Amino acid sequence: MELPDPAPAHLVDPSAPDAEDVGAYRLLAADIASGVAVVAARHRRRDVAATVTGFLDVSYDPPTMLVSLFEEGRICDAVESSGAWTLSVLRRDQEGLANWLASPGNPVEGLLDGVAFRRAPHSGAPVLDGALAWFELSTVAVHTAATHRIVVGEVTAMGRGVAEAQADDPLVHYARGYRGLTR
Amino acid sequence: MELPDPAPAHLVDPSAPDAEDVGAYRLLAADIASGVAVVAARHRRRDVAATVTGFLDVSYDPPTMLVSLFEEGRICDAVESSGAWTLSVLRRDQEGLANWLASPGNPVEGLLDGVAFRRAPHSGAPVLDGALAWFELSTVAVHTAATHRIVVGEVTAMGRGVAEAQADDPLVHYARGYRGLTR
């Protein structure tokens, strides 16, 4: 049922986006709801971890996921260099943790001193205690997309950081804030 | 704060996942909350559209997104062949539309006869009326990941299918059902 008038649109020339284009995109893209996870890797005997909303379940067979990481970030370097990483999907009551691991100024040393975690079986990368679900992945491909790297991994281990009964209240990111789900 | 005991884990050999591995993964991956969108393309003078949860905002500069599509689906063929596509991010009251465009048995002809849409400015791909936000994209890369194709596109146009004031109630997918957000 095609409506007669065209959609009112903000047009963009992707070869030369200006500040207004980027601003309009940021506003609209903020309206994409997403789960929240912590991506982590063990790199040069140090634990690196960061909050992400840019991750996806890609395939069931074999179990495959991807994460999109800003190419200049510490976590991108750690994930790419180590070749193995974890995703810990956060529950709603882990908002404080999400904020801590999203802070630009958080420390390289002692980042997880106040965060309860265990080690994933293959890589030893941190798995956050209390996660709704967690996955350990082995990188199979890395693709550049604009300012980001798309890291695709196959699942080598997975589990929950919380009892099954508690696993029904995910943290959700929407419109630059955190929310919960209605029942 | 590393906890002493290892995380209880389901281990997977990605080179030979069995039915139990896939089942365990499906269960855990279902706990990743996500927004819901309709991806659409105009291909051979026909409108093709499907509900997706596997899509991401990747970069602001230039505005770049990706969608993950099952490689054997009609929509994957249409998106890849046409090189241009739209994402219409759904509002909570568009759950019926999400179900319709996710139905395996929906028709090739007349798919959008009962769906109000307009045409995107560059490609003429459908943009759903009432969408929280919509984006028109031009494909810049396609990557294979297991059973899926990761299609990366640059935004060439964008807007809302609804008044700004109504744009605060996204449809969210979680645990194989639809939900809304708490305030």
mmCIF file of C-alpha atoms in Angstrom:
data_model
loop_
_atom_site.group_PDB
_atom_site.id
_atom_site.type_symbol
_atom_site.label_atom_id
_atom_site.label_comp_id
_atom_site.label_asym_id
_atom_site.label_seq_id
_atom_site.Cartn_x
_atom_site.Cartn_y
_atom_site.Cartn_z
ATOM 1 C CA MET A 1 0.000 0.000 0.000
ATOM 2 C CA GLU A 2 2.262 2.702 -1.300
ATOM 3 C CA LEU A 3 1.523 6.158 0.079
ATOM 4 C CA PRO A 4 1.568 8.946 -2.511
ATOM 5 C CA ASP A 5 4.045 11.425 -1.031
ATOM 6 C CA PRO A 6 7.741 10.523 -0.608
ATOM 7 C CA ALA A 7 9.258 10.032 2.845
ATOM 8 C CA PRO A 8 10.661 13.322 4.214
ATOM 9 C CA ALA A 9 14.372 12.592 4.233
ATOM 10 C CA HIS A 10 17.733 13.929 5.326
ATOM 11 C CA LEU A 11 20.027 13.107 2.386
ATOM 12 C CA VAL A 12 23.688 12.225 2.941
ATOM 13 C CA ASP A 13 26.624 12.045 0.580
ATOM 14 C CA PRO A 14 28.637 9.251 2.271
ATOM 15 C CA SER A 15 31.844 10.372 0.571
ATOM 16 C CA ALA A 16 31.633 13.742 2.326
ATOM 17 C CA PRO A 17 29.329 13.720 5.363
ATOM 18 C CA ASP A 18 29.220 17.040 7.216
ATOM 19 C CA ALA A 19 28.643 17.698 10.929
ATOM 20 C CA GLU A 20 24.929 18.091 10.359
ATOM 21 C CA ASP A 21 24.715 14.661 8.697
ATOM 22 C CA VAL A 22 26.619 13.020 11.525
ATOM 23 C CA GLY A 23 24.438 14.780 14.111
ATOM 24 C CA ALA A 24 21.226 13.680 12.410
ATOM 25 C CA TYR A 25 22.509 10.106 12.153
ATOM 26 C CA ARG A 26 23.568 9.980 15.809
ATOM 27 C CA LEU A 27 20.112 11.093 16.857
ATOM 28 C CA LEU A 28 18.284 8.530 14.721
ATOM 29 C CA ALA A 29 20.709 5.667 15.422
ATOM 30 C CA ALA A 30 20.305 6.261 19.166
ATOM 31 C CA ASP A 31 16.751 4.974 18.731
ATOM 32 C CA ILE A 32 17.975 1.467 17.975
ATOM 33 C CA ALA A 33 17.421 -0.533 21.154
ATOM 34 C CA SER A 34 20.083 -3.097 21.989
ATOM 35 C CA GLY A 35 21.250 -5.466 24.635
ATOM 36 C CA VAL A 36 24.406 -4.549 26.537
ATOM 37 C CA ALA A 37 27.466 -6.766 26.907
ATOM 38 C CA VAL A 38 31.021 -6.586 28.116
ATOM 39 C CA VAL A 39 33.632 -7.745 25.646
ATOM 40 C CA ALA A 40 36.855 -8.890 27.280
ATOM 41 C CA ALA A 41 40.178 -10.371 26.321
ATOM 42 C CA ARG A 42 43.411 -11.349 28.031
ATOM 43 C CA HIS A 43 46.271 -9.615 26.294
ATOM 44 C CA ARG A 44 49.917 -9.491 27.413
ATOM 45 C CA ARG A 45 48.966 -10.896 30.824
ATOM 46 C CA ARG A 46 46.461 -8.082 31.350
ATOM 47 C CA ASP A 47 42.646 -8.185 31.388
ATOM 48 C CA VAL A 48 41.023 -5.695 29.015
ATOM 49 C CA ALA A 49 37.251 -5.180 29.040
ATOM 50 C CA ALA A 50 34.743 -2.691 27.652
ATOM 51 C CA THR A 51 30.987 -2.221 27.483
ATOM 52 C CA VAL A 52 29.512 -2.678 24.007
ATOM 53 C CA THR A 53 26.105 -2.473 22.402
ATOM 54 C CA GLY A 54 27.382 -3.372 18.902
ATOM 55 C CA PHE A 55 27.303 -7.165 18.954
ATOM 56 C CA LEU A 56 25.149 -9.804 17.268
ATOM 57 C CA ASP A 57 24.287 -13.448 17.204
ATOM 58 C CA VAL A 58 25.034 -14.265 13.549
ATOM 59 C CA SER A 59 24.568 -18.010 13.034
ATOM 60 C CA TYR A 60 23.607 -21.173 14.887
ATOM 61 C CA ASP A 61 25.735 -23.545 12.837
ATOM 62 C CA PRO A 62 28.410 -23.262 13.886
ATOM 63 C CA PRO A 63 27.498 -20.838 16.692
ATOM 64 C CA THR A 64 28.932 -17.546 15.430
ATOM 65 C CA MET A 65 28.796 -13.968 16.716
ATOM 66 C CA LEU A 66 30.265 -10.614 15.827
ATOM 67 C CA VAL A 67 31.277 -7.491 17.681
ATOM 68 C CA SER A 68 31.882 -4.030 16.217
ATOM 69 C CA LEU A 69 34.785 -2.184 17.874
ATOM 70 C CA PHE A 70 36.193 1.315 17.360
ATOM 71 C CA GLU A 71 39.534 0.609 15.712
ATOM 72 C CA GLU A 72 41.509 2.984 17.928
ATOM 73 C CA GLY A 73 40.275 1.543 21.207
ATOM 74 C CA ARG A 74 42.342 -0.520 23.640
ATOM 75 C CA ILE A 75 39.763 -3.297 23.551
ATOM 76 C CA CYS A 76 39.958 -3.565 19.757
ATOM 77 C CA ASP A 77 43.703 -4.056 19.940
ATOM 78 C CA ALA A 78 43.339 -6.649 22.716
ATOM 79 C CA VAL A 79 40.619 -8.625 20.923
ATOM 80 C CA GLU A 80 42.434 -8.609 17.594
ATOM 81 C CA SER A 81 45.828 -9.445 19.071
ATOM 82 C CA SER A 82 44.673 -12.258 21.323
ATOM 83 C CA GLY A 83 42.368 -13.909 18.776
ATOM 84 C CA ALA A 84 40.023 -15.033 21.544
ATOM 85 C CA TRP A 85 37.494 -13.031 23.538
ATOM 86 C CA THR A 86 34.394 -13.224 25.646
ATOM 87 C CA LEU A 87 31.006 -11.544 25.582
ATOM 88 C CA SER A 88 29.153 -11.304 28.903
ATOM 89 C CA VAL A 89 25.547 -10.197 28.364
ATOM 90 C CA LEU A 90 24.483 -7.929 31.223
ATOM 91 C CA ARG A 91 21.424 -8.051 33.423
ATOM 92 C CA ARG A 92 19.498 -4.951 34.323
ATOM 93 C CA ASP A 93 21.011 -4.677 37.792
ATOM 94 C CA GLN A 94 24.510 -4.524 36.238
ATOM 95 C CA GLU A 95 24.067 -0.951 34.981
ATOM 96 C CA GLY A 96 26.815 0.291 37.298
ATOM 97 C CA LEU A 97 29.224 -2.195 35.769
ATOM 98 C CA ALA A 98 28.170 -1.108 32.274
ATOM 99 C CA ASN A 99 28.931 2.509 33.181
ATOM 100 C CA TRP A 100 32.288 1.636 34.735
ATOM 101 C CA LEU A 101 33.484 -0.329 31.715
ATOM 102 C CA ALA A 102 32.226 2.367 29.317
ATOM 103 C CA SER A 103 34.103 5.211 31.039
ATOM 104 C CA PRO A 104 36.782 6.709 28.786
ATOM 105 C CA GLY A 105 38.995 7.388 31.794
ATOM 106 C CA ASN A 106 38.971 3.968 33.401
ATOM 107 C CA PRO A 107 42.417 2.582 34.290
ATOM 108 C CA VAL A 108 44.515 0.072 32.348
ATOM 109 C CA GLU A 109 45.793 -1.435 35.579
ATOM 110 C CA GLY A 110 43.292 -2.825 38.043
ATOM 111 C CA LEU A 111 40.299 -2.329 35.739
ATOM 112 C CA LEU A 112 38.568 -5.412 37.137
ATOM 113 C CA ASP A 113 39.734 -5.107 40.757
ATOM 114 C CA GLY A 114 36.196 -4.312 41.844
ATOM 115 C CA VAL A 115 34.444 -6.588 39.351
ATOM 116 C CA ALA A 116 33.669 -10.229 40.161
ATOM 117 C CA PHE A 117 34.717 -12.462 37.285
ATOM 118 C CA ARG A 118 35.898 -15.957 36.392
ATOM 119 C CA ARG A 119 38.121 -17.123 33.560
ATOM 120 C CA ALA A 120 36.831 -18.616 30.311
ATOM 121 C CA PRO A 121 38.068 -22.172 29.769
ATOM 122 C CA HIS A 122 40.158 -21.749 26.604
ATOM 123 C CA SER A 123 41.588 -18.226 26.635
ATOM 124 C CA GLY A 124 41.376 -17.243 30.275
ATOM 125 C CA ALA A 125 39.521 -14.073 29.204
ATOM 126 C CA PRO A 126 37.265 -12.654 31.913
ATOM 127 C CA VAL A 127 33.646 -13.822 32.165
ATOM 128 C CA LEU A 128 31.602 -11.522 34.374
ATOM 129 C CA ASP A 129 29.889 -13.030 37.362
ATOM 130 C CA GLY A 130 26.145 -12.501 37.209
ATOM 131 C CA ALA A 131 25.978 -12.251 33.398
ATOM 132 C CA LEU A 132 22.683 -13.283 31.848
ATOM 133 C CA ALA A 133 24.663 -15.353 29.347
ATOM 134 C CA TRP A 134 28.302 -15.480 28.303
ATOM 135 C CA PHE A 135 30.177 -16.714 25.263
ATOM 136 C CA GLU A 136 33.850 -17.394 24.607
ATOM 137 C CA LEU A 137 34.831 -16.858 20.976
ATOM 138 C CA SER A 138 37.717 -17.580 18.695
ATOM 139 C CA THR A 139 38.173 -15.005 15.914
ATOM 140 C CA VAL A 140 37.609 -16.307 12.384
ATOM 141 C CA ALA A 141 37.513 -12.998 10.463
ATOM 142 C CA VAL A 142 38.087 -9.270 10.968
ATOM 143 C CA HIS A 143 36.642 -6.698 8.552
ATOM 144 C CA THR A 144 37.145 -2.942 8.483
ATOM 145 C CA ALA A 145 33.971 -0.824 8.256
ATOM 146 C CA ALA A 146 34.551 2.945 8.358
ATOM 147 C CA THR A 147 36.050 3.750 11.800
ATOM 148 C CA HIS A 148 35.336 0.288 13.181
ATOM 149 C CA ARG A 149 36.503 -3.306 12.991
ATOM 150 C CA ILE A 150 33.912 -6.054 12.683
ATOM 151 C CA VAL A 151 35.307 -9.057 14.532
ATOM 152 C CA VAL A 152 33.574 -12.363 13.749
ATOM 153 C CA GLY A 153 34.113 -15.283 16.108
ATOM 154 C CA GLU A 154 33.033 -18.874 16.592
ATOM 155 C CA VAL A 155 31.750 -19.889 20.002
ATOM 156 C CA THR A 156 34.085 -22.279 21.813
ATOM 157 C CA ALA A 157 32.363 -22.198 25.216
ATOM 158 C CA MET A 158 29.265 -20.650 26.739
ATOM 159 C CA GLY A 159 27.162 -20.549 29.878
ATOM 160 C CA ARG A 160 25.311 -18.390 32.357
ATOM 161 C CA GLY A 161 26.812 -16.297 35.145
ATOM 162 C CA VAL A 162 23.579 -16.493 37.078
ATOM 163 C CA ALA A 163 20.926 -19.105 37.959
ATOM 164 C CA GLU A 164 18.435 -19.858 35.169
ATOM 165 C CA ALA A 165 15.548 -18.423 37.192
ATOM 166 C CA GLN A 166 17.254 -15.031 37.474
ATOM 167 C CA ALA A 167 17.994 -14.885 33.759
ATOM 168 C CA ASP A 168 15.037 -12.842 32.592
ATOM 169 C CA ASP A 169 15.856 -9.207 33.103
ATOM 170 C CA PRO A 170 18.367 -7.899 30.550
ATOM 171 C CA LEU A 171 19.929 -4.456 30.552
ATOM 172 C CA VAL A 172 18.847 -2.576 27.417
ATOM 173 C CA HIS A 173 20.420 0.500 25.852
ATOM 174 C CA TYR A 174 18.131 2.999 24.158
ATOM 175 C CA ALA A 175 18.242 6.738 23.438
ATOM 176 C CA ARG A 176 21.628 7.111 25.191
ATOM 177 C CA GLY A 177 20.393 5.629 28.457
ATOM 178 C CA TYR A 178 19.705 2.304 30.109
ATOM 179 C CA ARG A 179 16.287 0.714 30.363
ATOM 180 C CA GLY A 180 14.628 -2.539 31.335
ATOM 181 C CA LEU A 181 11.981 -4.591 29.570
ATOM 182 C CA THR A 182 8.303 -4.761 30.293
ATOM 183 C CA ARG A 183 6.968 -8.208 31.183
ATOM 184 C CA MET B 1 38.404 -9.636 41.633
ATOM 185 C CA GLU B 2 38.915 -13.078 40.200
ATOM 186 C CA LEU B 3 36.680 -15.736 41.729
ATOM 187 C CA PRO B 4 38.431 -19.006 42.544
ATOM 188 C CA ASP B 5 36.303 -21.572 40.693
ATOM 189 C CA PRO B 6 36.056 -21.603 36.893
ATOM 190 C CA ALA B 7 32.843 -20.647 35.114
ATOM 191 C CA PRO B 8 30.617 -23.707 34.528
ATOM 192 C CA ALA B 9 30.729 -24.005 30.758
ATOM 193 C CA HIS B 10 29.261 -25.838 27.805
ATOM 194 C CA LEU B 11 32.265 -26.439 25.523
ATOM 195 C CA VAL B 12 31.884 -26.431 21.743
ATOM 196 C CA ASP B 13 34.160 -27.638 18.976
ATOM 197 C CA PRO B 14 33.211 -25.133 16.237
ATOM 198 C CA SER B 15 34.499 -27.447 13.510
ATOM 199 C CA ALA B 16 31.912 -30.080 14.490
ATOM 200 C CA PRO B 17 29.035 -28.666 16.569
ATOM 201 C CA ASP B 18 26.388 -31.257 17.428
ATOM 202 C CA ALA B 19 22.646 -30.751 17.966
ATOM 203 C CA GLU B 20 23.166 -30.285 21.677
ATOM 204 C CA ASP B 21 25.679 -27.486 21.085
ATOM 205 C CA VAL B 22 23.336 -25.717 18.679
ATOM 206 C CA GLY B 23 20.421 -26.101 21.108
ATOM 207 C CA ALA B 24 22.420 -24.698 24.012
ATOM 208 C CA TYR B 25 23.582 -21.777 21.876
ATOM 209 C CA ARG B 26 20.073 -20.980 20.640
ATOM 210 C CA LEU B 27 18.829 -20.850 24.199
ATOM 211 C CA LEU B 28 21.595 -18.542 25.414
ATOM 212 C CA ALA B 29 21.621 -16.333 22.302
ATOM 213 C CA ALA B 30 17.859 -15.805 22.665
ATOM 214 C CA ASP B 31 18.684 -13.803 25.789
ATOM 215 C CA ILE B 32 20.308 -11.056 23.735
ATOM 216 C CA ALA B 33 17.768 -8.233 23.593
ATOM 217 C CA SER B 34 17.589 -6.327 20.329
ATOM 218 C CA GLY B 35 15.626 -3.741 18.459
ATOM 219 C CA VAL B 36 13.493 -4.938 15.558
ATOM 220 C CA ALA B 37 13.652 -3.580 12.020
ATOM 221 C CA VAL B 38 12.362 -4.369 8.578
ATOM 222 C CA VAL B 39 15.005 -4.609 5.886
ATOM 223 C CA ALA B 40 13.658 -3.956 2.393
ATOM 224 C CA ALA B 41 14.905 -3.700 -1.151
ATOM 225 C CA ARG B 42 13.439 -3.177 -4.580
ATOM 226 C CA HIS B 43 14.633 -5.991 -6.825
ATOM 227 C CA ARG B 44 13.450 -6.778 -10.355
ATOM 228 C CA ARG B 45 10.530 -4.350 -9.973
ATOM 229 C CA ARG B 46 9.349 -6.167 -6.874
ATOM 230 C CA ASP B 47 9.407 -5.078 -3.214
ATOM 231 C CA VAL B 48 11.079 -7.580 -0.886
ATOM 232 C CA ALA B 49 10.988 -7.060 2.887
ATOM 233 C CA ALA B 50 11.735 -9.088 6.016
ATOM 234 C CA THR B 51 11.832 -8.580 9.760
ATOM 235 C CA VAL B 52 15.326 -8.661 11.247
ATOM 236 C CA THR B 53 16.911 -8.378 14.650
ATOM 237 C CA GLY B 54 20.482 -8.775 13.381
ATOM 238 C CA PHE B 55 21.428 -5.222 12.462
ATOM 239 C CA LEU B 56 23.798 -2.633 13.943
ATOM 240 C CA ASP B 57 24.816 0.967 13.847
ATOM 241 C CA VAL B 58 28.555 0.593 13.110
ATOM 242 C CA SER B 59 30.043 4.062 12.614
ATOM 243 C CA TYR B 60 29.095 7.750 12.627
ATOM 244 C CA ASP B 61 31.659 8.859 10.081
ATOM 245 C CA PRO B 62 30.500 8.168 7.507
ATOM 246 C CA PRO B 63 27.177 6.874 8.882
ATOM 247 C CA THR B 64 27.517 3.103 8.411
ATOM 248 C CA MET B 65 25.341 0.150 9.407
ATOM 249 C CA LEU B 66 25.288 -3.590 8.886
ATOM 250 C CA VAL B 67 22.668 -6.271 8.623
ATOM 251 C CA SER B 68 23.170 -10.024 8.993
ATOM 252 C CA LEU B 69 21.020 -12.086 6.588
ATOM 253 C CA PHE B 70 20.584 -15.832 6.147
ATOM 254 C CA GLU B 71 22.287 -16.483 2.828
ATOM 255 C CA GLU B 72 19.506 -18.632 1.424
ATOM 256 C CA GLY B 73 16.724 -16.119 2.075
ATOM 257 C CA ARG B 74 14.877 -14.114 -0.575
ATOM 258 C CA ILE B 75 15.735 -10.877 1.216
ATOM 259 C CA CYS B 76 19.467 -11.668 1.144
ATOM 260 C CA ASP B 77 19.349 -12.127 -2.613
ATOM 261 C CA ALA B 78 17.355 -8.913 -3.065
ATOM 262 C CA VAL B 79 19.644 -6.822 -0.852
ATOM 263 C CA GLU B 80 22.823 -8.166 -2.441
ATOM 264 C CA SER B 81 21.552 -7.898 -5.999
ATOM 265 C CA SER B 82 20.132 -4.404 -5.717
ATOM 266 C CA GLY B 83 23.069 -2.917 -3.804
ATOM 267 C CA ALA B 84 20.722 -0.550 -1.956
ATOM 268 C CA TRP B 85 18.332 -1.238 0.895
ATOM 269 C CA THR B 86 16.410 0.298 3.738
ATOM 270 C CA LEU B 87 16.110 -0.395 7.444
ATOM 271 C CA SER B 88 12.871 0.711 9.130
ATOM 272 C CA VAL B 89 13.177 0.491 12.919
ATOM 273 C CA LEU B 90 9.849 -0.610 14.392
ATOM 274 C CA ARG B 91 7.806 0.877 17.180
ATOM 275 C CA ARG B 92 6.173 -1.278 19.814
ATOM 276 C CA ASP B 93 2.731 -1.009 18.234
ATOM 277 C CA GLN B 94 4.115 -2.476 14.992
ATOM 278 C CA GLU B 95 4.404 -6.006 16.396
ATOM 279 C CA GLY B 96 1.781 -7.305 13.934
ATOM 280 C CA LEU B 97 3.866 -6.011 11.055
ATOM 281 C CA ALA B 98 6.982 -7.652 12.536
ATOM 282 C CA ASN B 99 5.131 -10.970 12.682
ATOM 283 C CA TRP B 100 3.810 -10.641 9.143
ATOM 284 C CA LEU B 101 7.212 -9.902 7.637
ATOM 285 C CA ALA B 102 8.849 -12.689 9.672
ATOM 286 C CA SER B 103 6.400 -15.384 8.518
ATOM 287 C CA PRO B 104 8.146 -18.048 6.429
ATOM 288 C CA GLY B 105 5.045 -18.510 4.295
ATOM 289 C CA ASN B 106 4.363 -14.895 3.366
ATOM 290 C CA PRO B 107 3.812 -14.295 -0.361
ATOM 291 C CA VAL B 108 6.293 -13.014 -2.930
ATOM 292 C CA GLU B 109 3.555 -11.101 -4.719
ATOM 293 C CA GLY B 110 1.577 -8.528 -2.781
ATOM 294 C CA LEU B 111 3.719 -8.797 0.349
ATOM 295 C CA LEU B 112 3.207 -5.108 1.151
ATOM 296 C CA ASP B 113 -0.387 -4.769 -0.080
ATOM 297 C CA GLY B 114 -1.585 -4.294 3.487
ATOM 298 C CA VAL B 115 1.471 -2.376 4.711
ATOM 299 C CA ALA B 116 1.640 1.430 4.469
ATOM 300 C CA PHE B 117 4.988 2.486 3.033
ATOM 301 C CA ARG B 118 6.722 5.212 1.033
ATOM 302 C CA ARG B 119 9.740 4.963 -1.251
ATOM 303 C CA ALA B 120 13.277 5.874 -0.241
ATOM 304 C CA PRO B 121 14.702 8.720 -2.326
ATOM 305 C CA HIS B 122 17.612 6.964 -4.067
ATOM 306 C CA SER B 123 16.635 3.320 -4.545
ATOM 307 C CA GLY B 124 12.858 3.390 -4.255
ATOM 308 C CA ALA B 125 13.112 0.642 -1.612
ATOM 309 C CA PRO B 126 10.162 0.622 0.807
ATOM 310 C CA VAL B 127 10.295 2.724 3.977
ATOM 311 C CA LEU B 128 7.602 1.686 6.437
ATOM 312 C CA ASP B 129 5.153 4.314 7.542
ATOM 313 C CA GLY B 130 5.234 4.749 11.312
ATOM 314 C CA ALA B 131 8.848 3.580 11.715
ATOM 315 C CA LEU B 132 10.687 5.002 14.711
ATOM 316 C CA ALA B 133 13.599 5.771 12.384
ATOM 317 C CA TRP B 134 14.561 4.677 8.898
ATOM 318 C CA PHE B 135 17.779 4.544 6.921
ATOM 319 C CA GLU B 136 18.519 4.046 3.237
ATOM 320 C CA LEU B 137 21.862 2.372 2.607
ATOM 321 C CA SER B 138 24.205 1.694 -0.242
ATOM 322 C CA THR B 139 26.195 -1.544 0.118
ATOM 323 C CA VAL B 140 29.948 -1.093 0.511
ATOM 324 C CA ALA B 141 30.940 -4.636 1.532
ATOM 325 C CA VAL B 142 29.476 -8.124 1.930
ATOM 326 C CA HIS B 143 31.164 -10.763 4.099
ATOM 327 C CA THR B 144 30.240 -14.409 4.576
ATOM 328 C CA ALA B 145 29.972 -15.607 8.193
ATOM 329 C CA ALA B 146 28.883 -19.241 8.597
ATOM 330 C CA THR B 147 25.311 -19.497 7.196
ATOM 331 C CA HIS B 148 24.907 -15.722 6.916
ATOM 332 C CA ARG B 149 26.004 -12.748 4.874
ATOM 333 C CA ILE B 150 27.075 -9.581 6.695
ATOM 334 C CA VAL B 151 26.035 -6.687 4.474
ATOM 335 C CA VAL B 152 27.694 -3.361 5.341
ATOM 336 C CA GLY B 153 26.167 -0.179 3.953
ATOM 337 C CA GLU B 154 26.664 3.569 4.052
ATOM 338 C CA VAL B 155 23.662 5.731 4.849
ATOM 339 C CA THR B 156 22.491 7.815 1.883
ATOM 340 C CA ALA B 157 19.215 9.069 3.399
ATOM 341 C CA MET B 158 17.397 8.823 6.725
ATOM 342 C CA GLY B 159 14.382 10.089 8.614
ATOM 343 C CA ARG B 160 11.471 9.203 10.833
ATOM 344 C CA GLY B 161 8.203 7.587 9.795
ATOM 345 C CA VAL B 162 6.474 9.116 12.773
ATOM 346 C CA ALA B 163 6.356 12.457 14.601
ATOM 347 C CA GLU B 164 9.286 13.102 16.949
ATOM 348 C CA ALA B 165 7.034 13.047 20.011
ATOM 349 C CA GLN B 166 5.839 9.509 19.233
ATOM 350 C CA ALA B 167 9.355 8.220 18.728
ATOM 351 C CA ASP B 168 9.992 6.798 22.168
ATOM 352 C CA ASP B 169 8.534 3.320 22.293
ATOM 353 C CA PRO B 170 10.603 0.792 20.324
ATOM 354 C CA LEU B 171 9.680 -2.812 19.711
ATOM 355 C CA VAL B 172 12.235 -5.092 21.386
ATOM 356 C CA HIS B 173 12.915 -8.777 20.743
ATOM 357 C CA TYR B 174 13.936 -10.939 23.680
ATOM 358 C CA ALA B 175 13.662 -14.627 24.571
ATOM 359 C CA ARG B 176 11.816 -15.403 21.313
ATOM 360 C CA GLY B 177 9.063 -12.872 21.943
ATOM 361 C CA TYR B 178 8.359 -9.165 21.692
ATOM 362 C CA ARG B 179 8.589 -6.721 24.554
ATOM 363 C CA GLY B 180 8.519 -3.016 25.273
ATOM 364 C CA LEU B 181 10.822 -0.865 27.389
ATOM 365 C CA THR B 182 10.251 0.433 30.858
ATOM 366 C CA ARG B 183 10.320 4.225 31.208
#
